[in-house]
Coordinates of C-alpha atoms in Angstrom, one line a residue:
M190 CA 170.1 103.9 35.8
R191 CA 168.2 103.0 38.6
F192 CA 169.3 106.4 40.1
R193 CA 167.8 108.2 37.2
Y194 CA 164.4 106.5 37.7
F195 CA 164.4 107.4 41.4
L196 CA 165.0 111.0 40.6
L197 CA 162.2 111.3 38.1
L198 CA 159.8 109.7 40.7
M199 CA 160.7 112.2 43.4
F200 CA 160.2 115.1 40.9
A201 CA 156.9 114.0 39.8
G202 CA 155.7 113.5 43.3
S203 CA 156.8 117.0 44.4
F204 CA 154.9 118.5 41.3
V205 CA 151.6 116.7 42.1
S206 CA 151.8 118.0 45.7
L207 CA 152.3 121.7 44.8
Y208 CA 149.7 121.5 42.1
A209 CA 147.1 120.2 44.9
Q210 CA 148.1 122.8 47.4
E211 CA 147.5 125.6 44.8
N212 CA 144.0 124.5 43.9
I213 CA 142.7 124.6 47.5
R214 CA 142.6 128.3 48.0
K215 CA 139.6 128.5 50.4
D216 CA 137.9 126.5 53.3
T217 CA 135.6 123.9 51.7
I218 CA 133.8 123.4 54.9
R219 CA 133.2 127.2 55.6
T220 CA 129.6 128.2 56.7
D221 CA 127.9 131.3 55.3
G222 CA 126.8 132.4 58.7
D223 CA 127.1 131.6 62.4
S224 CA 124.6 128.7 63.1
L225 CA 124.5 129.7 66.8
R226 CA 123.5 133.4 66.5
N227 CA 120.4 134.5 68.4
F228 CA 117.1 135.2 66.8
S229 CA 115.6 138.6 67.2
G230 CA 112.2 137.2 67.1
E231 CA 111.2 138.7 63.6
E232 CA 113.3 136.3 61.5
V233 CA 112.3 133.3 59.6
L234 CA 114.1 129.9 59.5
S235 CA 114.3 128.2 56.2
S236 CA 114.7 124.4 55.7
P237 CA 117.7 123.6 53.4
V238 CA 115.8 120.5 52.3
S239 CA 112.3 121.6 51.8
G240 CA 113.0 125.3 51.4
R241 CA 109.9 126.2 53.6
G242 CA 110.2 128.7 56.1
T243 CA 109.2 128.3 59.8
D244 CA 108.1 131.4 61.8
V245 CA 110.2 131.6 64.9
R246 CA 107.7 134.0 66.5
K247 CA 105.2 131.0 67.0
V248 CA 107.6 129.2 69.5
D249 CA 106.5 130.5 73.1
V250 CA 109.1 129.4 75.7
Q251 CA 108.6 130.6 79.2
L252 CA 111.4 130.0 81.8
P253 CA 110.6 129.9 85.5
E254 CA 111.5 133.0 87.4
Y255 CA 113.5 132.5 90.5
P256 CA 114.0 134.9 93.4
D257 CA 117.0 137.1 93.7
S258 CA 118.4 135.3 96.7
G259 CA 119.4 132.4 94.6
K260 CA 117.5 129.9 96.4
I261 CA 115.4 127.5 94.3
N262 CA 112.3 126.1 96.1
I263 CA 111.1 122.9 94.3
P264 CA 107.6 121.9 95.6
L265 CA 107.5 118.1 96.4
S266 CA 103.9 118.0 97.1
G267 CA 102.3 115.6 94.7
S268 CA 105.3 114.1 93.5
V269 CA 105.4 111.2 96.0
H270 CA 102.0 110.0 97.3
V271 CA 102.3 109.5 101.1
P272 CA 99.2 108.1 102.8
P273 CA 98.1 109.7 105.9
Y274 CA 98.5 106.5 108.1
F275 CA 102.3 106.2 107.3
I276 CA 104.2 106.9 110.6
N277 CA 107.4 108.0 108.9
R278 CA 108.1 109.7 105.6
S279 CA 111.9 109.2 105.4
P280 CA 113.0 106.8 102.6
M281 CA 114.4 104.3 105.1
F282 CA 111.0 103.7 106.8
Y283 CA 108.9 104.4 103.7
G284 CA 106.0 102.0 103.8
D285 CA 105.7 101.8 107.6
Y286 CA 102.2 102.4 108.8
S287 CA 99.8 102.1 111.9
T288 CA 96.1 102.0 111.6
S289 CA 93.2 100.9 113.6
G290 CA 89.4 101.4 113.9
Q291 CA 86.0 99.9 114.2
I292 CA 85.1 97.5 111.2
A293 CA 81.5 96.8 112.3
P294 CA 79.5 97.2 115.5
G295 CA 81.5 95.3 118.2
F296 CA 84.4 94.4 115.8
Y297 CA 87.6 96.2 115.9
G298 CA 90.9 95.9 113.9
S299 CA 94.3 97.1 113.7
G300 CA 97.4 96.8 111.5
S301 CA 101.0 98.0 111.3
Q302 CA 104.3 97.7 109.6
T303 CA 107.5 98.3 111.4
T304 CA 111.0 98.5 110.0
L305 CA 113.9 97.7 112.3
P306 CA 117.2 99.0 110.7
G307 CA 119.8 96.4 110.7
F308 CA 117.3 93.6 111.8
G309 CA 114.4 93.4 109.3
R310 CA 110.7 94.1 109.3
M311 CA 107.5 93.2 111.1
N312 CA 103.9 93.1 110.0
Q313 CA 101.1 92.9 112.7
A314 CA 97.4 92.5 112.4
A315 CA 94.8 92.0 115.2
F316 CA 91.2 91.5 115.3
G317 CA 88.8 91.9 118.4
Y318 CA 85.4 91.7 119.5
Q319 CA 83.6 93.5 122.5
Y320 CA 80.2 92.5 123.8
A321 CA 78.2 93.7 126.9
L322 CA 76.6 90.7 128.7
T323 CA 74.8 92.9 131.2
D324 CA 75.0 96.6 132.5
Y325 CA 78.0 95.7 134.7
L326 CA 79.7 92.6 132.7
E327 CA 81.6 93.0 129.5
V328 CA 83.5 90.3 127.5
Q329 CA 86.3 90.8 125.1
A330 CA 88.2 88.4 122.8
G331 CA 90.8 88.8 120.0
V332 CA 93.3 87.2 117.7
S333 CA 96.6 88.7 116.5
A334 CA 99.3 87.6 114.0
I335 CA 102.9 88.9 113.5
K336 CA 105.1 88.2 110.4
Y337 CA 108.6 88.9 110.9
S338 CA 111.4 88.9 108.2
F339 CA 114.9 88.8 109.8
P340 CA 118.2 88.0 108.1
M341 CA 118.5 84.5 109.6
S342 CA 114.8 83.8 110.5
V343 CA 111.5 84.3 108.6
G344 CA 108.2 83.1 110.0
A345 CA 105.0 84.2 111.8
S346 CA 103.7 84.1 115.5
F347 CA 100.0 83.9 116.4
G348 CA 98.0 84.6 119.7
A349 CA 94.7 84.7 121.0
S350 CA 93.5 86.7 124.1
G351 CA 90.4 87.2 126.2
S352 CA 89.1 89.4 129.1
L353 CA 86.2 89.7 131.5
I354 CA 85.5 93.1 132.8
Y355 CA 83.2 93.9 135.6
H356 CA 82.4 97.7 136.3
P357 CA 80.0 98.0 139.2
S358 CA 80.5 102.0 138.9
G359 CA 81.7 104.4 136.3
R360 CA 85.1 104.8 137.6
F361 CA 86.0 101.4 139.3
R362 CA 86.5 98.1 137.3
L363 CA 87.8 94.6 137.8
T364 CA 89.4 92.7 134.9
A365 CA 90.4 89.1 134.6
F366 CA 92.5 88.2 131.5
G367 CA 94.5 85.7 129.8
T368 CA 96.6 85.2 126.6
F369 CA 97.6 82.1 124.8
T370 CA 100.1 81.3 122.0
P371 CA 101.0 77.8 120.3
A372 CA 104.7 79.0 119.9
D373 CA 106.5 81.9 121.6
R374 CA 109.1 83.1 119.1
Y375 CA 111.1 86.2 120.0
G376 CA 108.6 87.1 122.8
F377 CA 106.0 88.4 120.4
H378 CA 103.3 86.4 122.3
Q379 CA 103.3 84.9 125.7
N380 CA 101.1 82.6 127.8
S381 CA 99.8 84.7 130.7
Y382 CA 96.8 85.3 132.9
G383 CA 96.1 87.6 135.8
L384 CA 93.7 90.1 137.6
T385 CA 93.9 93.7 137.6
M386 CA 91.8 96.7 139.3
G387 CA 91.3 100.0 137.5
Y388 CA 90.3 103.3 138.7
D389 CA 89.7 106.5 136.7
F390 CA 90.6 109.6 138.8
T391 CA 89.4 111.9 136.1
D392 CA 87.8 111.5 132.7
R393 CA 91.3 111.3 131.2
L394 CA 93.6 110.1 133.9
G395 CA 93.5 106.8 135.6
I396 CA 95.6 103.6 136.8
E397 CA 95.6 99.8 136.4
A398 CA 97.2 97.8 139.1
G399 CA 97.2 94.0 139.8
V400 CA 99.3 90.8 139.2
R401 CA 100.1 88.8 136.2
R402 CA 101.5 85.3 135.7
Y403 CA 103.4 84.7 132.5
Y404 CA 105.5 81.7 131.1
D405 CA 109.1 82.3 130.6
P406 CA 110.7 79.5 128.5
Q407 CA 114.1 79.6 130.4
R408 CA 112.7 80.1 134.0
G409 CA 109.1 78.6 133.8
W410 CA 106.1 80.4 135.3
Q411 CA 106.9 83.8 136.7
T412 CA 104.8 86.5 138.8
A413 CA 105.2 90.1 138.1
P414 CA 103.1 93.1 139.4
V415 CA 101.0 95.2 137.1
V416 CA 101.0 99.1 137.6
T417 CA 99.9 101.1 134.6
P418 CA 99.1 104.6 134.8
Y419 CA 97.4 105.9 131.5
Y420 CA 96.0 108.9 130.0
K421 CA 93.0 109.0 127.7
F422 CA 93.4 111.1 124.4
N423 CA 90.7 111.8 122.0
K424 CA 91.4 108.7 119.7
F425 CA 93.6 106.5 121.8
T426 CA 94.7 105.7 125.4
L427 CA 98.5 105.9 126.3
G428 CA 99.6 103.7 129.1
V429 CA 103.0 102.4 130.6
D430 CA 103.3 99.3 132.8
V431 CA 106.0 100.2 135.4
G432 CA 105.3 97.2 137.6
G433 CA 108.3 95.4 136.7
I434 CA 110.5 98.4 137.5
L435 CA 109.0 99.1 140.8
Y436 CA 109.2 95.2 141.6
E437 CA 113.0 95.3 141.1
V438 CA 113.6 98.4 142.9
L439 CA 111.8 97.1 145.9
R440 CA 113.6 93.7 145.8
N441 CA 117.0 95.3 145.7
M442 CA 116.1 97.5 148.8
V443 CA 115.0 94.4 150.7
V444 CA 118.1 92.4 149.7
R445 CA 120.5 95.4 150.8
N446 CA 118.7 95.7 154.2
R447 CA 119.1 91.9 154.9
Q448 CA 122.7 92.0 154.0
G449 CA 123.4 95.2 156.2
N450 CA 126.9 96.4 156.2
S451 CA 128.5 93.0 156.0
P452 CA 131.3 92.8 153.2
T453 CA 130.8 90.8 150.1
I454 CA 133.5 88.3 149.3
M455 CA 133.9 87.9 145.5
P456 CA 134.9 84.7 143.9
P457 CA 138.4 84.4 142.8
G458 CA 139.3 85.3 139.4
R459 CA 140.5 82.8 136.8

């Protein structure tokens, strides 16, 4: 009896399945036309909701024309604002700058930011004052500050400087100078004083020579010569102090002459 009921249920299921397949004779999701076809420019779009037509000819799309070589030149001017006093436009050094100038009669200022890859960043600012006491005597004074941001150290260093310049002629001058700092961090500022003589060979080329005493935290007060040839450009003066290099070269020559050709006995290795 149960077997007969099972056969009747199987027959009824097969009939319903055949009836459903015969009634679905076409694709119910078929579209009347290709929705991705190109418009010729004279056709009108009609909205299936509102039934209103939209004139395609009112849409004006202009694509950029590129040269035949295939190279696309994208102008970057105006996309990123780079001030003229920035010293490097690369992303790594973006923000580094250097500027200086006259603030008021007799007052001068300068500022800069320097990025040291792998170490940190330094910001510097300095203000100076210059005043002529007589036609031959001039005094200068200034203060400076450096803020440093390193991975294991963040702080600031301050310093003050002054000089007295005597120039009896247009090309010759004597300068007495000194600097002072309350704390010497990383060698940014040093306590020092000295005397130099300067002479201008031409309107642009000259030399500064003399002696300087400075304080070394490890060795105490040290004496070093000053030999600075310089060249005057239109907006700044470029000079390099080679006194320390000359001093070491001469000292090595004197030491070698004193030793002669005598052999040097090295200490025994450990």
